[in-house]
PDB file of C-alpha atoms and ligand atoms in Angstrom:
ATOM      1  CA  MET A   1      33.873 263.239  58.831  1.00 96.00           C
ATOM      2  CA  GLU A   2      34.328 261.481  62.108  1.00 96.00           C
ATOM      3  CA  PHE A   3      37.815 262.848  62.817  1.00 97.00           C
ATOM      4  CA  MET A   4      36.472 266.421  62.801  1.00 98.00           C
ATOM      5  CA  GLU A   5      33.568 265.581  65.110  1.00 98.00           C
ATOM      6  CA  THR A   6      35.954 263.876  67.530  1.00 98.00           C
ATOM      7  CA  LYS A   7      38.294 266.867  67.445  1.00 98.00           C
ATOM      8  CA  ILE A   8      35.450 269.297  68.163  1.00 98.00           C
ATOM      9  CA  LYS A   9      34.224 267.126  71.057  1.00 97.00           C
ATOM     10  CA  ASN A  10      37.695 266.839  72.547  1.00 98.00           C
ATOM     11  CA  GLU A  11      39.086 270.323  71.978  1.00 98.00           C
ATOM     12  CA  GLY A  12      36.215 272.652  71.144  1.00 98.00           C
ATOM     13  CA  GLN A  13      34.563 274.836  73.740  1.00 98.00           C
ATOM     14  CA  ILE A  14      30.965 276.000  73.490  1.00 98.00           C
ATOM     15  CA  LEU A  15      30.554 279.608  74.572  1.00 97.00           C
ATOM     16  CA  GLU A  16      27.374 281.469  75.436  1.00 95.00           C
ATOM     17  CA  GLY A  17      25.967 283.302  72.438  1.00 92.00           C
ATOM     18  CA  ASN A  18      26.110 280.425  69.960  1.00 91.00           C
ATOM     19  CA  VAL A  19      29.876 280.414  69.487  1.00 96.00           C
ATOM     20  CA  LEU A  20      32.035 277.335  69.174  1.00 98.00           C
ATOM     21  CA  LEU A  21      35.588 278.158  70.155  1.00 98.00           C
ATOM     22  CA  VAL A  22      38.045 276.149  68.085  1.00 98.00           C
ATOM     23  CA  ASP A  23      41.199 278.170  68.597  1.00 97.00           C
ATOM     24  CA  LYS A  24      43.152 275.048  69.611  1.00 98.00           C
ATOM     25  CA  PHE A  25      43.054 273.605  66.096  1.00 98.00           C
ATOM     26  CA  LEU A  26      41.353 275.890  63.558  1.00 98.00           C
ATOM     27  CA  ASN A  27      41.064 279.581  64.366  1.00 96.00           C
ATOM     28  CA  GLN A  28      44.340 280.415  66.055  1.00 97.00           C
ATOM     29  CA  GLN A  29      46.517 277.350  66.535  1.00 98.00           C
ATOM     30  CA  LEU A  30      46.315 275.101  63.483  1.00 98.00           C
ATOM     31  CA  ASP A  31      46.280 271.311  63.471  1.00 98.00           C
ATOM     32  CA  ILE A  32      47.937 270.749  60.112  1.00 98.00           C
ATOM     33  CA  GLU A  33      47.400 266.975  60.141  1.00 98.00           C
ATOM     34  CA  LEU A  34      43.687 267.514  60.692  1.00 98.00           C
ATOM     35  CA  LEU A  35      43.476 270.068  57.890  1.00 98.00           C
ATOM     36  CA  GLU A  36      45.331 267.714  55.574  1.00 98.00           C
ATOM     37  CA  GLN A  37      42.976 264.851  56.451  1.00 98.00           C
ATOM     38  CA  MET A  38      40.011 267.090  55.603  1.00 98.00           C
ATOM     39  CA  ALA A  39      41.619 268.184  52.330  1.00 98.00           C
ATOM     40  CA  LEU A  40      42.331 264.560  51.359  1.00 98.00           C
ATOM     41  CA  ALA A  41      38.683 263.671  52.003  1.00 98.00           C
ATOM     42  CA  TRP A  42      37.578 266.557  49.730  1.00 98.00           C
ATOM     43  CA  LYS A  43      40.061 265.466  47.072  1.00 98.00           C
ATOM     44  CA  GLU A  44      38.526 261.976  47.107  1.00 98.00           C
ATOM     45  CA  LYS A  45      34.967 263.349  46.984  1.00 97.00           C
ATOM     46  CA  PHE A  46      35.680 265.683  44.089  1.00 97.00           C
ATOM     47  CA  LYS A  47      38.122 263.431  42.230  1.00 96.00           C
ATOM     48  CA  GLY A  48      36.118 263.589  38.978  1.00 92.00           C
ATOM     49  CA  GLU A  49      36.438 267.381  38.831  1.00 96.00           C
ATOM     50  CA  LYS A  50      39.221 269.274  37.113  1.00 95.00           C
ATOM     51  CA  ILE A  51      39.736 271.925  39.781  1.00 98.00           C
ATOM     52  CA  THR A  52      42.114 274.765  38.918  1.00 98.00           C
ATOM     53  CA  LYS A  53      42.029 276.871  42.106  1.00 98.00           C
ATOM     54  CA  ILE A  54      41.051 276.720  45.764  1.00 98.00           C
ATOM     55  CA  VAL A  55      39.303 279.970  46.719  1.00 98.00           C
ATOM     56  CA  THR A  56      38.478 281.409  50.140  1.00 98.00           C
ATOM     57  CA  ILE A  57      38.133 284.685  52.099  1.00 98.00           C
ATOM     58  CA  GLU A  58      40.751 286.042  54.478  1.00 96.00           C
ATOM     59  CA  ALA A  59      41.547 285.452  57.312  1.00 95.00           C
ATOM     60  CA  SER A  60      40.581 282.081  58.790  1.00 95.00           C
ATOM     61  CA  GLY A  61      39.930 280.491  55.409  1.00 97.00           C
ATOM     62  CA  ILE A  62      43.512 280.922  54.268  1.00 98.00           C
ATOM     63  CA  ALA A  63      45.076 278.056  56.224  1.00 98.00           C
ATOM     64  CA  ILE A  64      42.404 275.651  54.995  1.00 98.00           C
ATOM     65  CA  ALA A  65      42.792 276.891  51.419  1.00 98.00           C
ATOM     66  CA  ALA A  66      46.575 276.585  51.547  1.00 98.00           C
ATOM     67  CA  ILE A  67      46.576 272.953  52.657  1.00 98.00           C
ATOM     68  CA  THR A  68      43.712 272.025  50.348  1.00 98.00           C
ATOM     69  CA  ALA A  69      45.563 273.652  47.463  1.00 98.00           C
ATOM     70  CA  LYS A  70      48.672 271.613  48.261  1.00 98.00           C
ATOM     71  CA  VAL A  71      46.621 268.400  48.240  1.00 98.00           C
ATOM     72  CA  PHE A  72      44.869 269.304  44.956  1.00 98.00           C
ATOM     73  CA  GLY A  73      48.116 270.533  43.392  1.00 98.00           C
ATOM     74  CA  VAL A  74      46.683 273.932  42.410  1.00 98.00           C
ATOM     75  CA  PRO A  75      47.061 277.532  43.704  1.00 98.00           C
ATOM     76  CA  ALA A  76      45.164 278.904  46.689  1.00 98.00           C
ATOM     77  CA  LEU A  77      43.462 282.252  46.161  1.00 98.00           C
ATOM     78  CA  PHE A  78      41.817 284.404  48.816  1.00 98.00           C
ATOM     79  CA  ALA A  79      39.417 287.319  48.598  1.00 98.00           C
ATOM     80  CA  LYS A  80      40.559 290.387  50.502  1.00 95.00           C
ATOM     81  CA  LYS A  81      38.253 292.087  52.936  1.00 93.00           C
ATOM     82  CA  LYS A  82      39.801 295.521  52.796  1.00 77.00           C
ATOM     83  CA  ALA A  83      40.696 297.690  49.874  1.00 65.00           C
ATOM     84  CA  SER A  84      44.450 297.736  49.618  1.00 63.00           C
ATOM     85  CA  LEU A  85      46.985 299.438  47.405  1.00 59.00           C
ATOM     86  CA  ASN A  86      48.386 296.011  46.549  1.00 62.00           C
ATOM     87  CA  LEU A  87      45.108 294.919  45.089  1.00 59.00           C
ATOM     88  CA  ASP A  88      44.774 295.639  41.416  1.00 58.00           C
ATOM     89  CA  ALA A  89      42.277 298.439  40.811  1.00 74.00           C
ATOM     90  CA  LYS A  90      40.471 296.066  38.480  1.00 91.00           C
ATOM     91  CA  SER A  91      38.879 293.579  40.816  1.00 94.00           C
ATOM     92  CA  TYR A  92      35.713 291.554  41.193  1.00 95.00           C
ATOM     93  CA  LYS A  93      33.810 292.669  44.266  1.00 94.00           C
ATOM     94  CA  ALA A  94      30.860 291.532  46.383  1.00 95.00           C
ATOM     95  CA  GLU A  95      29.118 292.932  49.446  1.00 94.00           C
ATOM     96  CA  VAL A  96      28.854 290.713  52.514  1.00 95.00           C
ATOM     97  CA  TYR A  97      26.680 291.369  55.528  1.00 93.00           C
ATOM     98  CA  SER A  98      28.151 290.181  58.824  1.00 89.00           C
ATOM     99  CA  PHE A  99      25.537 289.211  61.405  1.00 83.00           C
ATOM    100  CA  THR A 100      28.091 289.242  64.183  1.00 80.00           C
ATOM    101  CA  LYS A 101      29.441 292.703  63.337  1.00 85.00           C
ATOM    102  CA  LYS A 102      26.068 294.018  62.117  1.00 89.00           C
ATOM    103  CA  GLN A 103      27.635 295.739  59.143  1.00 92.00           C
ATOM    104  CA  SER A 104      28.506 295.094  55.531  1.00 94.00           C
ATOM    105  CA  TYR A 105      31.964 294.821  54.086  1.00 94.00           C
ATOM    106  CA  THR A 106      33.367 294.347  50.591  1.00 94.00           C
ATOM    107  CA  ILE A 107      35.347 291.337  49.443  1.00 96.00           C
ATOM    108  CA  ALA A 108      37.533 291.599  46.372  1.00 96.00           C
ATOM    109  CA  ILE A 109      39.698 289.473  44.084  1.00 96.00           C
ATOM    110  CA  SER A 110      41.908 290.926  41.381  1.00 95.00           C
ATOM    111  CA  GLN A 111      40.464 290.300  37.921  1.00 96.00           C
ATOM    112  CA  LYS A 112      43.758 288.942  36.628  1.00 95.00           C
ATOM    113  CA  LEU A 113      43.631 286.030  39.079  1.00 97.00           C
ATOM    114  CA  LEU A 114      40.307 284.476  38.117  1.00 98.00           C
ATOM    115  CA  ASN A 115      38.610 283.909  34.763  1.00 97.00           C
ATOM    116  CA  GLU A 116      36.114 281.802  32.827  1.00 98.00           C
ATOM    117  CA  ASN A 117      38.613 278.956  32.391  1.00 98.00           C
ATOM    118  CA  ASP A 118      38.767 278.364  36.145  1.00 98.00           C
ATOM    119  CA  ARG A 119      36.890 275.570  37.914  1.00 98.00           C
ATOM    120  CA  VAL A 120      37.163 276.403  41.567  1.00 98.00           C
ATOM    121  CA  PHE A 121      36.592 274.717  44.907  1.00 98.00           C
ATOM    122  CA  LEU A 122      35.495 277.158  47.622  1.00 98.00           C
ATOM    123  CA  VAL A 123      36.489 276.569  51.254  1.00 98.00           C
ATOM    124  CA  ASP A 124      35.937 278.226  54.618  1.00 98.00           C
ATOM    125  CA  ASP A 125      36.217 277.458  58.312  1.00 98.00           C
ATOM    126  CA  PHE A 126      32.599 278.082  59.410  1.00 98.00           C
ATOM    127  CA  LEU A 127      29.240 278.071  57.693  1.00 98.00           C
ATOM    128  CA  ALA A 128      26.841 279.980  59.935  1.00 97.00           C
ATOM    129  CA  ASN A 129      24.573 282.456  58.156  1.00 96.00           C
ATOM    130  CA  GLY A 130      26.307 281.854  54.865  1.00 97.00           C
ATOM    131  CA  CYS A 131      26.538 285.494  53.781  1.00 97.00           C
ATOM    132  CA  ALA A 132      30.295 285.356  53.365  1.00 97.00           C
ATOM    133  CA  MET A 133      30.146 282.234  51.199  1.00 98.00           C
ATOM    134  CA  GLU A 134      27.237 283.643  49.202  1.00 98.00           C
ATOM    135  CA  GLY A 135      29.294 286.776  48.496  1.00 98.00           C
ATOM    136  CA  LEU A 136      32.190 284.620  47.364  1.00 98.00           C
ATOM    137  CA  ILE A 137      29.913 282.597  45.061  1.00 98.00           C
ATOM    138  CA  LYS A 138      28.637 285.802  43.435  1.00 98.00           C
ATOM    139  CA  LEU A 139      32.144 287.155  43.011  1.00 98.00           C
ATOM    140  CA  VAL A 140      33.421 283.943  41.386  1.00 98.00           C
ATOM    141  CA  GLN A 141      30.375 283.791  39.113  1.00 97.00           C
ATOM    142  CA  GLU A 142      30.956 287.389  38.064  1.00 97.00           C
ATOM    143  CA  ALA A 143      34.432 286.314  36.953  1.00 97.00           C
ATOM    144  CA  GLY A 144      32.747 283.684  34.765  1.00 98.00           C
ATOM    145  CA  ALA A 145      34.489 280.831  36.597  1.00 98.00           C
ATOM    146  CA  THR A 146      32.702 277.568  37.434  1.00 98.00           C
ATOM    147  CA  ILE A 147      32.231 276.448  41.036  1.00 98.00           C
ATOM    148  CA  ALA A 148      32.750 272.689  41.320  1.00 98.00           C
ATOM    149  CA  GLY A 149      32.042 272.475  45.034  1.00 98.00           C
ATOM    150  CA  ILE A 150      32.181 274.008  48.496  1.00 98.00           C
ATOM    151  CA  GLY A 151      34.153 272.602  51.431  1.00 98.00           C
ATOM    152  CA  ILE A 152      33.382 273.712  54.974  1.00 98.00           C
ATOM    153  CA  ALA A 153      35.249 272.643  58.102  1.00 98.00           C
ATOM    154  CA  ILE A 154      32.400 273.268  60.575  1.00 98.00           C
ATOM    155  CA  GLU A 155      28.797 273.864  59.585  1.00 98.00           C
ATOM    156  CA  LYS A 156      26.264 275.052  62.142  1.00 98.00           C
ATOM    157  CA  SER A 157      23.363 273.334  60.413  1.00 97.00           C
ATOM    158  CA  TYR A 158      20.709 274.921  62.608  1.00 97.00           C
ATOM    159  CA  GLN A 159      21.565 278.368  61.163  1.00 97.00           C
ATOM    160  CA  GLU A 160      20.537 279.757  57.781  1.00 96.00           C
ATOM    161  CA  GLY A 161      23.756 279.146  55.835  1.00 97.00           C
ATOM    162  CA  ARG A 162      23.138 275.682  54.385  1.00 97.00           C
ATOM    163  CA  LYS A 163      19.672 276.669  53.138  1.00 97.00           C
ATOM    164  CA  ARG A 164      21.002 279.904  51.663  1.00 97.00           C
ATOM    165  CA  LEU A 165      23.716 278.064  49.705  1.00 98.00           C
ATOM    166  CA  GLU A 166      21.521 275.174  48.540  1.00 96.00           C
ATOM    167  CA  GLU A 167      19.747 277.629  46.222  1.00 97.00           C
ATOM    168  CA  TYR A 168      22.910 277.700  44.094  1.00 98.00           C
ATOM    169  CA  ASN A 169      22.892 273.925  43.454  1.00 98.00           C
ATOM    170  CA  ILE A 170      26.568 273.556  44.230  1.00 98.00           C
ATOM    171  CA  PRO A 171      27.687 270.372  46.042  1.00 98.00           C
ATOM    172  CA  ILE A 172      28.630 271.152  49.657  1.00 98.00           C
ATOM    173  CA  SER A 173      30.881 268.966  51.801  1.00 98.00           C
ATOM    174  CA  SER A 174      31.086 269.919  55.468  1.00 98.00           C
ATOM    175  CA  ALA A 175      33.582 268.021  57.608  1.00 98.00           C
ATOM    176  CA  ALA A 176      31.296 268.388  60.633  1.00 98.00           C
ATOM    177  CA  ARG A 177      27.627 269.392  60.728  1.00 98.00           C
ATOM    178  CA  ILE A 178      26.428 270.605  64.105  1.00 98.00           C
ATOM    179  CA  GLN A 179      22.758 269.950  64.745  1.00 97.00           C
ATOM    180  CA  SER A 180      22.686 271.579  68.165  1.00 97.00           C
ATOM    181  CA  MET A 181      25.021 272.713  70.934  1.00 97.00           C
ATOM    182  CA  ASP A 182      24.506 273.827  74.506  1.00 97.00           C
ATOM    183  CA  ALA A 183      26.982 275.954  76.431  1.00 97.00           C
ATOM    184  CA  SER A 184      25.533 275.144  79.865  1.00 96.00           C
ATOM    185  CA  THR A 185      26.093 271.381  79.501  1.00 96.00           C
ATOM    186  CA  GLN A 186      28.906 271.556  76.912  1.00 96.00           C
ATOM    187  CA  SER A 187      26.897 269.048  74.848  1.00 97.00           C
ATOM    188  CA  ILE A 188      26.957 268.921  71.086  1.00 98.00           C
ATOM    189  CA  GLU A 189      24.986 266.866  68.540  1.00 97.00           C
ATOM    190  CA  PHE A 190      26.056 266.234  64.965  1.00 98.00           C
ATOM    191  CA  LEU A 191      24.047 265.517  61.826  1.00 96.00           C
ATOM    192  CA  ASN A 192      25.231 262.319  60.198  1.00 84.00           C
ATOM    193  CA  GLU A 193      24.295 262.962  56.589  1.00 68.00           C
ATOM    194  CA  GLU A 194      26.773 264.864  54.443  1.00 66.00           C
TER     195      GLU A 194
HETATM  196  P1  LIG B   1      28.750 284.015  57.787  1.00 76.88           P
HETATM  197  O1  LIG B   1      27.995 284.774  56.794  1.00 76.88           O
HETATM  198  O2  LIG B   1      30.217 283.873  57.451  1.00 76.88           O
HETATM  199  O3  LIG B   1      28.147 282.684  58.115  1.00 76.88           O
HETATM  200  O4  LIG B   1      28.777 284.969  58.960  1.00 76.88           O
HETATM  201  P2  LIG B   1      28.471 285.406  60.368  1.00 76.88           P
HETATM  202  O5  LIG B   1      28.285 286.877  60.272  1.00 76.88           O
HETATM  203  O6  LIG B   1      27.412 284.580  60.966  1.00 76.88           O
HETATM  204  O7  LIG B   1      29.859 285.061  61.065  1.00 76.88           O
HETATM  205  C1  LIG B   1      30.844 286.016  61.201  1.00 76.88           C
HETATM  206  C2  LIG B   1      32.204 285.424  61.511  1.00 76.88           C
HETATM  207  O8  LIG B   1      32.131 284.528  62.638  1.00 76.88           O
HETATM  208  C3  LIG B   1      32.809 284.639  60.400  1.00 76.88           C
HETATM  209  O9  LIG B   1      34.195 284.821  60.487  1.00 76.88           O
HETATM  210  C4  LIG B   1      32.454 283.187  60.762  1.00 76.88           C
HETATM  211  O10 LIG B   1      33.364 282.288  60.211  1.00 76.88           O
HETATM  212  C5  LIG B   1      32.585 283.230  62.260  1.00 76.88           C
HETATM  213  N1  LIG B   1      31.777 282.283  63.009  1.00 76.88           N
HETATM  214  C6  LIG B   1      30.448 282.056  62.916  1.00 76.88           C
HETATM  215  N2  LIG B   1      30.058 281.181  63.849  1.00 76.88           N
HETATM  216  C7  LIG B   1      31.165 280.847  64.570  1.00 76.88           C
HETATM  217  C8  LIG B   1      31.406 279.984  65.683  1.00 76.88           C
HETATM  218  O11 LIG B   1      30.509 279.325  66.236  1.00 76.88           O
HETATM  219  N3  LIG B   1      32.687 279.905  66.135  1.00 76.88           N
HETATM  220  C9  LIG B   1      33.703 280.608  65.571  1.00 76.88           C
HETATM  221  N4  LIG B   1      34.925 280.437  66.086  1.00 76.88           N
HETATM  222  N5  LIG B   1      33.516 281.449  64.529  1.00 76.88           N
HETATM  223  C10 LIG B   1      32.256 281.555  64.028  1.00 76.88           C
HETATM  224  P3  LIG B   1      34.896 286.176  60.019  1.00 76.88           P
HETATM  225  O12 LIG B   1      34.432 287.370  60.758  1.00 76.88           O
HETATM  226  O13 LIG B   1      34.731 286.247  58.537  1.00 76.88           O
HETATM  227  O14 LIG B   1      36.314 285.970  60.474  1.00 76.88           O
HETATM  228  P4  LIG B   1      37.760 285.626  59.989  1.00 76.88           P
HETATM  229  O15 LIG B   1      37.687 284.696  58.812  1.00 76.88           O
HETATM  230  O16 LIG B   1      38.375 286.933  59.620  1.00 76.88           O
HETATM  231  O17 LIG B   1      38.398 284.964  61.139  1.00 76.88           O
END
């Protein structure tokens, strides 16, 4: 999606250590118009699907899920990363390994919020190694729900995530696919194919 590539070029900052800083529009300050544009594009792409819920993982996925849910006219649902007293004891859980934090954590969704009648669209801000999204896929499948598609705002296509998720045969739509980026020159190349 050209609008996302343009936004990244204009307002993103490439840091050393393979990190794209997008706090001006995605990770801290939120460009709601941009998120809505992305959600509308997903709605058009998945218009044949009867989606019942937009599902993500806290924290950065929530804003994307909320706006996408508004556009699709369905609820947004997010997996929690920490056990909490508010979370029903009966919950679907999955383990996720974080490469950046070098440790595993558990994601959980209350069993009463997801079932085999749901057809869900999964969203997240970044696809890097794909462990978080893979955990979410497993959790949703454990609930017996169907996954109609995956929407990603920014995919770092040179990392393992895309390959990891392709094994599940779920359609993936990334608003921007980064082929390469270089902090020293602040240059960034995108993949054109969706
Ligand atoms: P992955 O399995 O989600 O791809 O995980 P990885 O361990 O590689 O990434 C860990 C966290 O860092 C994830 O957020 C992911 O979204 C984020 N991330 C990965 N690459 C970049 C990047 O280039 N720029 C930015 N800004 N973030 C990146 P998280 O820890 O789950 O955080 P949050 O959702 O609580 O904010």
